Tab-separated table of C-alpha atoms in Angstrom:
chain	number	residue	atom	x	y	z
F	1	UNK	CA	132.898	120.212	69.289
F	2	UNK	CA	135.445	120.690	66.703
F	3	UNK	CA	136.767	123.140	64.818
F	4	UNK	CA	136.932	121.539	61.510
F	5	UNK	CA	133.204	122.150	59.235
F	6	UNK	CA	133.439	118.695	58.140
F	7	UNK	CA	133.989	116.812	61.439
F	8	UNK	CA	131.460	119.332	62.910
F	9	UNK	CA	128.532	118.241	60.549
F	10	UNK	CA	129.621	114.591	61.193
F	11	UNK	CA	129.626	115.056	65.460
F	12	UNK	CA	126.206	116.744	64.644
F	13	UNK	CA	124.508	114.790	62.747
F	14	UNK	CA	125.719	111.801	64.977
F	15	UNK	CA	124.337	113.526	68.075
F	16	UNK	CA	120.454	114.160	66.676
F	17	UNK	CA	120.592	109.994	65.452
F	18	UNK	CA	122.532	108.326	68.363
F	19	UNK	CA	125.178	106.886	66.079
F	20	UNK	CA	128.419	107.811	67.951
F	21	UNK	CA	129.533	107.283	71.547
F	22	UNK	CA	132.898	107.864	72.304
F	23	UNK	CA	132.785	105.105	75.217
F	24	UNK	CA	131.994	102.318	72.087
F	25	UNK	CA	133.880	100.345	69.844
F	26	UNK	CA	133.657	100.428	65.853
F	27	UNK	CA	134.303	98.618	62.922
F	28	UNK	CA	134.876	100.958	59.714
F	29	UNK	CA	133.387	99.493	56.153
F	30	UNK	CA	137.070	100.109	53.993
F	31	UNK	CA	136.343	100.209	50.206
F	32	UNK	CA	139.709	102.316	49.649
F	33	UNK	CA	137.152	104.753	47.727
F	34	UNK	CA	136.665	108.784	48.940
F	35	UNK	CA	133.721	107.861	50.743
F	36	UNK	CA	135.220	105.328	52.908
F	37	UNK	CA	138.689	107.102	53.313
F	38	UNK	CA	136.923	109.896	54.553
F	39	UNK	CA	135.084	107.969	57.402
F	40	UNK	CA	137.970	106.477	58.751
F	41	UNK	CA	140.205	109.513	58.515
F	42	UNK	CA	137.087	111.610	60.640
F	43	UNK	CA	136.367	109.177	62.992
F	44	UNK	CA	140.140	108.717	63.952
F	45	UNK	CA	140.384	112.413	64.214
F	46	UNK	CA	137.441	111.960	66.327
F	47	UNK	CA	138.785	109.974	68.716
F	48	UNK	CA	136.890	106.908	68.358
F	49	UNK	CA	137.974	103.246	68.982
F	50	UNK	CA	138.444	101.867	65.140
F	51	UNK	CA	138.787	98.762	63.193
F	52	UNK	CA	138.781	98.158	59.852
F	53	UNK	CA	137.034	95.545	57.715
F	54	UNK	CA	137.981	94.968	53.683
F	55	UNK	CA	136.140	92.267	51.673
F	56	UNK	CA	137.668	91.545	48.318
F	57	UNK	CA	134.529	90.200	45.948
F	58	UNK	CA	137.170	89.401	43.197
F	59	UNK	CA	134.780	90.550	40.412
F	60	UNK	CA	136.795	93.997	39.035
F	61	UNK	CA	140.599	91.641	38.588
F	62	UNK	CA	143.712	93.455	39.205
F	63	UNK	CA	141.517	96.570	40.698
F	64	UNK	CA	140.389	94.228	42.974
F	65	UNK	CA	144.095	93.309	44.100
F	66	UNK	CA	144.902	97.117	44.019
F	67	UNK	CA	141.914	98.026	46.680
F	68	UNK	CA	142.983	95.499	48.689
F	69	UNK	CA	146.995	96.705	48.790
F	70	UNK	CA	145.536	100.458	49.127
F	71	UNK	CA	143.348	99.529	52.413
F	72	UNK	CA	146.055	98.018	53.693
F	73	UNK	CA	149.182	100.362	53.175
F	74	UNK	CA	146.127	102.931	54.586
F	75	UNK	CA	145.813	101.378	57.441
F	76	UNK	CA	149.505	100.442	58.147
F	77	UNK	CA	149.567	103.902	58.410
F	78	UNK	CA	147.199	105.023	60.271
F	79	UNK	CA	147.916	102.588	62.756
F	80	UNK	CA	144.318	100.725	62.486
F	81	UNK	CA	144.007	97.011	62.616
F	82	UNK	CA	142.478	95.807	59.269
F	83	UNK	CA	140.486	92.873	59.150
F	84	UNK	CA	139.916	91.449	55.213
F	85	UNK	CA	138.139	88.771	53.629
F	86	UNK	CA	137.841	87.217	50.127
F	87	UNK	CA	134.773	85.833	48.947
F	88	UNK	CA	133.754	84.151	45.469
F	89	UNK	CA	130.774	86.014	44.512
F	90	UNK	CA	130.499	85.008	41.314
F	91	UNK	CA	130.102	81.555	42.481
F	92	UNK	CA	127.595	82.581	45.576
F	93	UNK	CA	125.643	84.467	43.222
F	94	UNK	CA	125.094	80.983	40.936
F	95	UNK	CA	124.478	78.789	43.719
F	96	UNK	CA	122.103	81.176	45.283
F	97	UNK	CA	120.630	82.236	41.882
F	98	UNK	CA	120.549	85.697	42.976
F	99	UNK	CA	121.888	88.930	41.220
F	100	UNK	CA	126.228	89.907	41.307
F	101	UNK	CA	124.844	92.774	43.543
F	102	UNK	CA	123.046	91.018	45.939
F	103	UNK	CA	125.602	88.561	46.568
F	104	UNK	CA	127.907	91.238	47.263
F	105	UNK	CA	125.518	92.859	49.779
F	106	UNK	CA	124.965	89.540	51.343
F	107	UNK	CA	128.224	88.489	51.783
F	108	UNK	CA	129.116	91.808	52.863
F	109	UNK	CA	126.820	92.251	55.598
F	110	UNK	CA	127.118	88.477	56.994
F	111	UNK	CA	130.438	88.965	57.518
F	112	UNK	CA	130.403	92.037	59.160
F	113	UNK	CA	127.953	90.695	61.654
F	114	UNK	CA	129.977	88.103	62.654
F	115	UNK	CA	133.090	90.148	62.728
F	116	UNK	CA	131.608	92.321	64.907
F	117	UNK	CA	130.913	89.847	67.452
F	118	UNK	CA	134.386	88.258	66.986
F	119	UNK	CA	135.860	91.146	67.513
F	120	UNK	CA	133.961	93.041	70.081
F	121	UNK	CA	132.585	95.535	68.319
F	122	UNK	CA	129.070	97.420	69.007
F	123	UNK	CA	128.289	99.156	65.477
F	124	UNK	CA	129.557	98.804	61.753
F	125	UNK	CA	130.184	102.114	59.839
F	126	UNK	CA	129.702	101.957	56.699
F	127	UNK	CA	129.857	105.751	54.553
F	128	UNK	CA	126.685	105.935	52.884
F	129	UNK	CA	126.599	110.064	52.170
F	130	UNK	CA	124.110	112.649	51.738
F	131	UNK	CA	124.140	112.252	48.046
F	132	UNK	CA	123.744	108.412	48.179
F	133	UNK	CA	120.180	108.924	50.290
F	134	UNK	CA	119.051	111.231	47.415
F	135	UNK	CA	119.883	109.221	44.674
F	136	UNK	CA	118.034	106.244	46.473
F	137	UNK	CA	114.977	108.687	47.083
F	138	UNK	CA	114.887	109.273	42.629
F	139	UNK	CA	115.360	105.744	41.987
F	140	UNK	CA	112.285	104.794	44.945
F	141	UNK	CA	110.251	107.825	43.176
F	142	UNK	CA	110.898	106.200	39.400
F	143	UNK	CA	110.547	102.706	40.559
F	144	UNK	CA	107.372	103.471	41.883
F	145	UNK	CA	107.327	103.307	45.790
F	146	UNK	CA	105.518	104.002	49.036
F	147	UNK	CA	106.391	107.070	51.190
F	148	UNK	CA	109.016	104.760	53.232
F	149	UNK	CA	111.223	104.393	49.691
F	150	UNK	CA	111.349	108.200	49.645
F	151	UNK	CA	112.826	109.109	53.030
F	152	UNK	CA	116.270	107.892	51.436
F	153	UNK	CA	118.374	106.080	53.722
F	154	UNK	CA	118.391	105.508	57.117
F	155	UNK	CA	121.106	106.131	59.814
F	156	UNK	CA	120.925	103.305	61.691
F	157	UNK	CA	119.387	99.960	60.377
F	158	UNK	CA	120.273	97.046	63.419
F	159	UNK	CA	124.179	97.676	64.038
F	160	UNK	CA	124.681	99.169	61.083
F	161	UNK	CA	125.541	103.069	61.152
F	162	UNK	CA	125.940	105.835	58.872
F	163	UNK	CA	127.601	108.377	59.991
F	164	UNK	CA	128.618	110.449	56.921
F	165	UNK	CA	124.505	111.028	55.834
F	166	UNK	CA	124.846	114.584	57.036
F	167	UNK	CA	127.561	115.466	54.192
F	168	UNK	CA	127.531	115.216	50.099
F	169	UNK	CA	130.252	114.495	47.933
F	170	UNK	CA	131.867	117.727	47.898
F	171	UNK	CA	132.387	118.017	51.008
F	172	UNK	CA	133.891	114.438	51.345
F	173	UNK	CA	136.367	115.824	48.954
F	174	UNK	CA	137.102	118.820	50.077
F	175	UNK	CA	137.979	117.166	53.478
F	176	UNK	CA	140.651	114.573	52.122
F	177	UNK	CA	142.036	117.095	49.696
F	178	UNK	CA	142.410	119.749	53.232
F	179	UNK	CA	144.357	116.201	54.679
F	180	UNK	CA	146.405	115.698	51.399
F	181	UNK	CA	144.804	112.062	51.639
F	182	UNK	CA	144.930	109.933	47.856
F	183	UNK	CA	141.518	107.500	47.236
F	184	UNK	CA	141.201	105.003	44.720
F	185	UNK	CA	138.413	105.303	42.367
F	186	UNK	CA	136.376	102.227	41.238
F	187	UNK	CA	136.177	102.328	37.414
F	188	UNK	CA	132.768	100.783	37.376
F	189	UNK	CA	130.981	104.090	38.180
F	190	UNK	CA	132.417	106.181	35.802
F	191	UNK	CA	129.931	104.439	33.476
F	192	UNK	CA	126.168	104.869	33.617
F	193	UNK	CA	125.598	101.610	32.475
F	194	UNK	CA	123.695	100.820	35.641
F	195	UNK	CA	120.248	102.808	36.667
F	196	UNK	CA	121.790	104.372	40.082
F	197	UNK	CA	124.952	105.390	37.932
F	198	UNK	CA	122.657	106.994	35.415
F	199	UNK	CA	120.932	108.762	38.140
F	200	UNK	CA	124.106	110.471	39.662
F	201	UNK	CA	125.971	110.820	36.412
F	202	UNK	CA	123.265	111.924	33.926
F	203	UNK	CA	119.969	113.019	36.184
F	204	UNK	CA	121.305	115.025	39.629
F	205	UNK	CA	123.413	117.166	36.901
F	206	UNK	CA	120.691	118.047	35.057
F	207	UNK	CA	118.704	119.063	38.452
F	208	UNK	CA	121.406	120.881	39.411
F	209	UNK	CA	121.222	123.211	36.561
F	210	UNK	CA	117.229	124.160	37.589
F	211	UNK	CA	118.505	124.412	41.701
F	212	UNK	CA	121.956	124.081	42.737
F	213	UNK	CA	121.329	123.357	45.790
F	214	UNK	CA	118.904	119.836	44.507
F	215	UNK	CA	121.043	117.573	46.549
F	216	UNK	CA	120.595	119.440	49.896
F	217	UNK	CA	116.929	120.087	49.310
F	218	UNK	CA	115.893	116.562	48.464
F	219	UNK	CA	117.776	115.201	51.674
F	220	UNK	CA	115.834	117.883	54.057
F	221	UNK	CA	112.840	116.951	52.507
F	222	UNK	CA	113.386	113.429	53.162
F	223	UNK	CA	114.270	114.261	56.796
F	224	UNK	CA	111.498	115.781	57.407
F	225	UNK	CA	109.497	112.948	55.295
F	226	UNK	CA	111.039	110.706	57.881
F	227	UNK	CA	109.523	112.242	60.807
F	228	UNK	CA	106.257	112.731	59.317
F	229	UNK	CA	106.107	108.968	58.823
F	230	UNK	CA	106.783	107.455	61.724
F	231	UNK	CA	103.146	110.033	62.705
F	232	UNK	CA	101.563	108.487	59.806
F	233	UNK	CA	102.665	104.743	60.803
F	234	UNK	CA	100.998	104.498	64.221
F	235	UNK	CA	97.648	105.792	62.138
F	236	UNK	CA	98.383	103.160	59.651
F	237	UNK	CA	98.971	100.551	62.501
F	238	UNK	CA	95.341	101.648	63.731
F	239	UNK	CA	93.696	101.503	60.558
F	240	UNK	CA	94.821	97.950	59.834
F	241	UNK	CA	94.064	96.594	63.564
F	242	UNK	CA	90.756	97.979	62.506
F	243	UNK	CA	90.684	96.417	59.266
F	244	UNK	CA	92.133	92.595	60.986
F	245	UNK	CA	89.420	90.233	61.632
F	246	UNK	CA	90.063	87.102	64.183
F	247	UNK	CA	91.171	83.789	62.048
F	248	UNK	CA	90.861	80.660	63.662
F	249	UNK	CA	94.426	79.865	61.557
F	250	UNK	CA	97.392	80.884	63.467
F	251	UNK	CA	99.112	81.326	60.201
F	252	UNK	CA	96.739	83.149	58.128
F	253	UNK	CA	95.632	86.921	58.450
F	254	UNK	CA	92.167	88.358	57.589
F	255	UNK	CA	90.855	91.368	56.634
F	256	UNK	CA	87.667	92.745	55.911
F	257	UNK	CA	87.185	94.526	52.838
F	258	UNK	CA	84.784	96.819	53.829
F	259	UNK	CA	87.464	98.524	56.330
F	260	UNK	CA	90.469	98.847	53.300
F	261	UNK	CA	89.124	102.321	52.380
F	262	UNK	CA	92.002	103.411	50.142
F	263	UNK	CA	94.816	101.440	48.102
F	264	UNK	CA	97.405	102.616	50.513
F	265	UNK	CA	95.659	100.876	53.243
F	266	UNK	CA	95.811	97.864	51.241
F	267	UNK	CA	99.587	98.802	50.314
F	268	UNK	CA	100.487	98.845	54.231
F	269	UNK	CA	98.427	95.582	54.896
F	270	UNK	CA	100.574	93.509	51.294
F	271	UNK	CA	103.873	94.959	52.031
F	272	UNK	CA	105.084	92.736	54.601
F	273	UNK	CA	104.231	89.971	52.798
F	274	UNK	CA	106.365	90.579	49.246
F	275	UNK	CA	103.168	91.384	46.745
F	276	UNK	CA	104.588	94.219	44.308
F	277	UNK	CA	102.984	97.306	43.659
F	278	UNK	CA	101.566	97.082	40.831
F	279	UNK	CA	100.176	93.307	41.638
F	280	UNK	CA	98.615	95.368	44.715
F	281	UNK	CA	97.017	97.810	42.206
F	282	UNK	CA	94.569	94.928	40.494
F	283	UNK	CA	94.128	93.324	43.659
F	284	UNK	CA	92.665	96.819	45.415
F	285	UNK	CA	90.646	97.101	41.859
F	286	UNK	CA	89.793	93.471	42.358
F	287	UNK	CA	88.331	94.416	45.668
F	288	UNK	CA	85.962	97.205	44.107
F	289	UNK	CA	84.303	94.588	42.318
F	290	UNK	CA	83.666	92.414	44.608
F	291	UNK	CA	86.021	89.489	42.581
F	292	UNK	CA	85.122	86.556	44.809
F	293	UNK	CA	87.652	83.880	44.290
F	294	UNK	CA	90.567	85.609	43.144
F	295	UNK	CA	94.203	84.780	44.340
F	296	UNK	CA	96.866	86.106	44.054
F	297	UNK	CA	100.593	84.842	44.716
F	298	UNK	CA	103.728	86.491	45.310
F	299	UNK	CA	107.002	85.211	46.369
F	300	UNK	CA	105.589	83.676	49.651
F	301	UNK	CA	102.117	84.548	50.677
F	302	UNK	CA	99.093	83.266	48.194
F	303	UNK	CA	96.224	85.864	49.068
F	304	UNK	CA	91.990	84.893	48.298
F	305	UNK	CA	89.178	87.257	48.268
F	306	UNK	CA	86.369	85.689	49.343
F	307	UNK	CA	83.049	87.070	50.120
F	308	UNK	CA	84.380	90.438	52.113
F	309	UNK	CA	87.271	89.227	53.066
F	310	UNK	CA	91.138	89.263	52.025
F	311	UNK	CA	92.585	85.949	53.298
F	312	UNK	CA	96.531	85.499	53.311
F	313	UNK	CA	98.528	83.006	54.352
F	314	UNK	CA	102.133	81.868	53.676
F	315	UNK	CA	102.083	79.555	50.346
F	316	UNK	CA	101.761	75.835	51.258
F	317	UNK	CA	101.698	72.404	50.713
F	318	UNK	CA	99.705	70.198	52.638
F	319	UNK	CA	98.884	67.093	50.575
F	320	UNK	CA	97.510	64.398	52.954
F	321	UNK	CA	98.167	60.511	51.623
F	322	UNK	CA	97.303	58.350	55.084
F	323	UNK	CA	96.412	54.822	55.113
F	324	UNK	CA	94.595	53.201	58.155
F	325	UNK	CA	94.663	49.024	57.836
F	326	UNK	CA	93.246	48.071	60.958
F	327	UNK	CA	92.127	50.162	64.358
F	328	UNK	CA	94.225	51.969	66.260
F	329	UNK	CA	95.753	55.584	66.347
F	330	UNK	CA	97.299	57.047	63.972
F	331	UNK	CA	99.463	60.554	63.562
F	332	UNK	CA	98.577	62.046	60.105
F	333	UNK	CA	101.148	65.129	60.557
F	334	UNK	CA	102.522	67.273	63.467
F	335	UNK	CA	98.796	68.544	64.684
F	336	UNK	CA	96.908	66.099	64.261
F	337	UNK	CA	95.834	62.193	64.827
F	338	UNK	CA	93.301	59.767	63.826
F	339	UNK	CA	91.743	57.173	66.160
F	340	UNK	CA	89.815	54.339	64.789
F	341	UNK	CA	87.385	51.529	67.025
F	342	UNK	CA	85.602	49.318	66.631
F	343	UNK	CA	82.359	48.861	69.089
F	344	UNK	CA	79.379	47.160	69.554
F	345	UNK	CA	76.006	48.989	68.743
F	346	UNK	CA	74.229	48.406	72.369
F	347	UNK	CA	72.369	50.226	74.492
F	348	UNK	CA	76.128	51.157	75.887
F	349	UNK	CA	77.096	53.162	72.838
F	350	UNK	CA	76.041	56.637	72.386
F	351	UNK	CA	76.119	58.642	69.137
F	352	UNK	CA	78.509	60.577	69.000
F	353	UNK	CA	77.249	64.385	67.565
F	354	UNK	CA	80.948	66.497	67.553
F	355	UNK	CA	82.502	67.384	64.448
F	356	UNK	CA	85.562	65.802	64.868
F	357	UNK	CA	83.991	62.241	65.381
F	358	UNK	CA	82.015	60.593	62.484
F	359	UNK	CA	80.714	57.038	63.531
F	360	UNK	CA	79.823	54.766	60.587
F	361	UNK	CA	77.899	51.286	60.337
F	362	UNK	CA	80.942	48.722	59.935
F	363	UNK	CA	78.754	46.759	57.176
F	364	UNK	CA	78.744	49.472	54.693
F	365	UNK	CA	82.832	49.437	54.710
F	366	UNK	CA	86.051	47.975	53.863
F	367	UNK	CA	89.354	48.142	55.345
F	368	UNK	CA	91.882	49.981	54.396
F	369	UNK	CA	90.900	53.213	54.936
F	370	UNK	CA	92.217	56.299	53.575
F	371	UNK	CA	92.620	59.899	53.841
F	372	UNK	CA	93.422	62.575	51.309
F	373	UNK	CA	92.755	66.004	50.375
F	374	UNK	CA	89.665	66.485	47.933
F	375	UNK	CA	89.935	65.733	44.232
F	376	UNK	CA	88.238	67.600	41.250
F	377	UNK	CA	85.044	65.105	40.423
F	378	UNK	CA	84.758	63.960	44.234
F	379	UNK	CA	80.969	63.390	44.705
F	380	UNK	CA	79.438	61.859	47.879
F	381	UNK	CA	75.301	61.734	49.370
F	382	UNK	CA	75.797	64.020	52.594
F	383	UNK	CA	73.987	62.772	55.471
F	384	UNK	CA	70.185	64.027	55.162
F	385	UNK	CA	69.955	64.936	51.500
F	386	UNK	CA	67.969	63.755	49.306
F	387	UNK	CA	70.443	62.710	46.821
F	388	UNK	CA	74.613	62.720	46.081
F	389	UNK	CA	76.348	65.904	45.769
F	390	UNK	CA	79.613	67.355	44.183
F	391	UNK	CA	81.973	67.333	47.363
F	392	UNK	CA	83.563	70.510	45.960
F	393	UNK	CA	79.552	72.360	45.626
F	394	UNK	CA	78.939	70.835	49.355
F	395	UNK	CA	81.724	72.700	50.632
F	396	UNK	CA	80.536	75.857	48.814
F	397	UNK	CA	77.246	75.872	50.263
F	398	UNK	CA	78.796	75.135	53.254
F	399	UNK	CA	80.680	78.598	52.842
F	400	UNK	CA	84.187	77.161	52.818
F	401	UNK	CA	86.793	79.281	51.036
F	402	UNK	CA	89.112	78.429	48.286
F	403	UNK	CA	91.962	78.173	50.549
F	404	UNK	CA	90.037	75.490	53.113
F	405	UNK	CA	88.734	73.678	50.136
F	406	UNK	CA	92.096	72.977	49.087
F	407	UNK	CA	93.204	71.305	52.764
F	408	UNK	CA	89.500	69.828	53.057
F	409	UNK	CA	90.330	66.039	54.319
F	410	UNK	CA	88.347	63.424	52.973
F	411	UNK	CA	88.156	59.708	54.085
F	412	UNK	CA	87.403	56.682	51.794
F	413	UNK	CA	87.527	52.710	52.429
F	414	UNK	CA	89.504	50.766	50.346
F	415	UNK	CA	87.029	50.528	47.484
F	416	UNK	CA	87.464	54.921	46.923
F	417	UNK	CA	84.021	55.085	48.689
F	418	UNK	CA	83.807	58.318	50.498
F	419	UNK	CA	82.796	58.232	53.787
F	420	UNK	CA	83.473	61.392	55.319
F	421	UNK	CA	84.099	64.795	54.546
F	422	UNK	CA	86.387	65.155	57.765
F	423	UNK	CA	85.087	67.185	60.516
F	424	UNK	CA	81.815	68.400	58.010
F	425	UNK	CA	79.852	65.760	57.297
F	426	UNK	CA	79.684	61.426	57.051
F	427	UNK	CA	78.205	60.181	53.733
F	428	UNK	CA	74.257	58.805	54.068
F	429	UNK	CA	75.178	55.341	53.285
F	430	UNK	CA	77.393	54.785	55.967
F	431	UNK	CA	75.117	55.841	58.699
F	432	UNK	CA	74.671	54.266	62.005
F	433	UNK	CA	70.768	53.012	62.369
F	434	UNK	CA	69.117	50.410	64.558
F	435	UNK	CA	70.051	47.437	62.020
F	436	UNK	CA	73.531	48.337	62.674
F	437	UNK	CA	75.455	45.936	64.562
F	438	UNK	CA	78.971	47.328	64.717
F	439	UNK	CA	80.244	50.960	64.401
F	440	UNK	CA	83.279	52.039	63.345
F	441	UNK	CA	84.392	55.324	65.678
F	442	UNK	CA	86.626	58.179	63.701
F	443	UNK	CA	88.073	60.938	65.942
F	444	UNK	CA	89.659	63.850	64.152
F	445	UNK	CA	92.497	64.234	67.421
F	446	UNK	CA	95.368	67.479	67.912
F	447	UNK	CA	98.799	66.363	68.453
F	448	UNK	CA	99.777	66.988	72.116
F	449	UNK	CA	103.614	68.065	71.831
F	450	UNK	CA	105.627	66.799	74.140
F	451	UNK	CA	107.122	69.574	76.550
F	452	UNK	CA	111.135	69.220	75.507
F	453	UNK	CA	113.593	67.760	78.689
């Protein structure tokens, strides 16, 4: 252990999170900042194996050029190979229609990956502090967030590492001022322009002046936050497992209301799927009462309740346009296939009762046929009414949800008759009876794939 207080809270806080082995290989996240200086400098004294990794966003000008010459006089000096790339993320963030910041991070991180298995690297350090966990826990807490966005930071997300979480600022100053070691200081957050500046320029002072020690106490209470949570996971993990109900859709999940007892419940069940808080807020009060039919959409799940249950699935576009000239077989998409024959009504053919086969009297028919997905107005006379029927009420009675209506299948002949509701139900006209002569033979068939050579 070493003697140094600042390289001892480092070793020790690298010890209780597995971060550091002396036996690995590391790449070092080089701003030129007091942050980043400061990692380098301690892990060098540390003895580690070091590289060091520079991007140059070109979005602050001749600062910029000035980081870039500081990282590498630095590490000229120190004797540390620097790796440095230049990206256009003004340009990225246009094409990409994302935010300045997030094109940064993206950037950032992509490259790092792949630098690290260029180069041989296990983990990236990157010199996220103490203070930077608690400022993310105050802008999670006025955001509005779940107990995750208030354990601050993590030290290890994937091959990223964070080393430096067990020291603040201070102390990350103190140390390169002990070393007599210069940082550059990027002008940008001098300014509390932007919400996390505001937060460590205007609110952590003001906390400070209630309890000195705010920083420190946030961060432990985080910690221990952290280790209550991964308790209160597994029960959450439980409670939705309980809550899951089997769907015969391999890409949608179901849920039955009756088992989402709280709004957190329903929180942990949305989250992975990108619906915001507050959107989950009117969905649990949509739940209380009972709102059949409602959906809800976020970035890529549409979610239905529908009579108990909370159906989600990722959003989609399924619009079916087939046309079927003549017999034969025909592939409609990549799980499914439509056969059509043609066969003689003798004492040879049997009826066929599945769902997935409708036979229909040739006579009452025209070629081309057609299949599509069900439009607003479709009306048909389902097979043992009394009379025709709203396709769309059919399927209601039937019990179908908004979701299924939506993919329902129907086929027509070339005149727009409707002649099935595919896999539900054949239209009355088109029966076969004994004054039919030839019957047309529909099977609803999965796609086999083909196991690849």
């Amino acid at each position: 252990m070493p003697k140094d207080v600042f390289l001892k809270k480092i070793v020790s806080y690298s010890d209780a999170n597995h971060l550091l082995d002396p036996q690995k290989k590391y790449l070092v996240a080089l701003s030129g900042g007091a942050d980043s200086v400061a990692l380098l400098v301690a892990l060098l004294e540390l003895g580690y194996q070091l590289e060091g990794v520079h991007c140059n966003f070109h979005l602050r000008g001749d600062e910029s050029d000035r980081d870039e010459v500081f990282c590498k006089t630095l590490c000229e000096r120190l004797s540390v190979m620097l790796h440095i790339a230049h990206f256009a993320t003004i340009e990225y963030a246009k094409d990409h229609k994302i935010s300045i910041e997030m094109a940064a991070r993206d950037l950032r991180y992509d490259y790092f990956e792949k630098l690290r298995l260029d180069v041989g690297a296990d983990d990236i350090a990157v010199a996220h502090h103490r203070d930077d966990s608690v400022e993310t826990v105050l802008l999670n807490l006025i955001r509005g967030t779940g107990i995750r966005g208030l354990t601050g930071i993590a030290p290890r997300r994937g091959h990223i590492i964070r080393p430096l979480l067990g020291v603040g600022r201070s102390d990350i100053e103190d140390f390169l001022l002990s070393r007599n070691q210069t940082y550059i200081t990027d002008s940008s957050n001098l300014h509390d322009d932007a919400m996390r500046n505001k937060v460590r320029l205007n609110v952590i002072p003001s906390m400070r002046e209630i309890n000195p020690s705010v920083a420190e106490s946030i961060f432990l209470t985080s910690t221990r936050l952290n280790e209550a949570l991964d308790i209160f996971e597994q029960t959450m993990n439980e409670t939705v497992a309980n809550a899951s109900v089997p769907s015969d859709i391999s890409e949608r999940m179901v849920y039955s209301v009756d088992k989402i007892k709280d709004e957190y419940t329903l929180f942990y069940i949305l989250r992975p799927f990108g619906f915001l808080s507050t959107m989950i807020q009117d969905i649990y009060n949509r739940l209380q009462s009972l709102d059949s039919g409602a959906v809800f959409i976020s970035a890529t799940h549409e979610l239905l309740i529908d009579r108990g249950k909370l159906l989600i699935q990722p959003i989609q576009n399924r619009s079916i346009r087939c046309r079927f000239p003549l017999e034969g077989k025909y592939i409609v998409n990549d799980k499914w296939a439509i056969r059509i024959s043609l066969v003689d009504n003798n004492e040879h053919f049997n009826l066929s009762r599945e769902s997935s086969c409708a036979c229909l009297d040739a006579s009452m028919l025209s070629f081309p046929l057609y299949l599509r997905n069900t439009n607003s107005g479709d009306r048909f006379h389902p097979l043992g009414m009394s009379g025709s029927k709203l396709v769309s009420d059919f399927l209601t009675d039937q019990k179908i949800n908004l979701f299924d209506k939506r993919q329902q299948w129907i086929l027509t002949d070339s005149e727009g008759k409707i002649l099935w509701v595919v896999g539900r139900r054949i239209d009355h006209h088109c029966r076969v009876t004994k004054a039919t002569q030839e019957v047309v033979v529909i099977e609803l068939l999965p796609v086999v794939s083909q196991p690849s050579s």
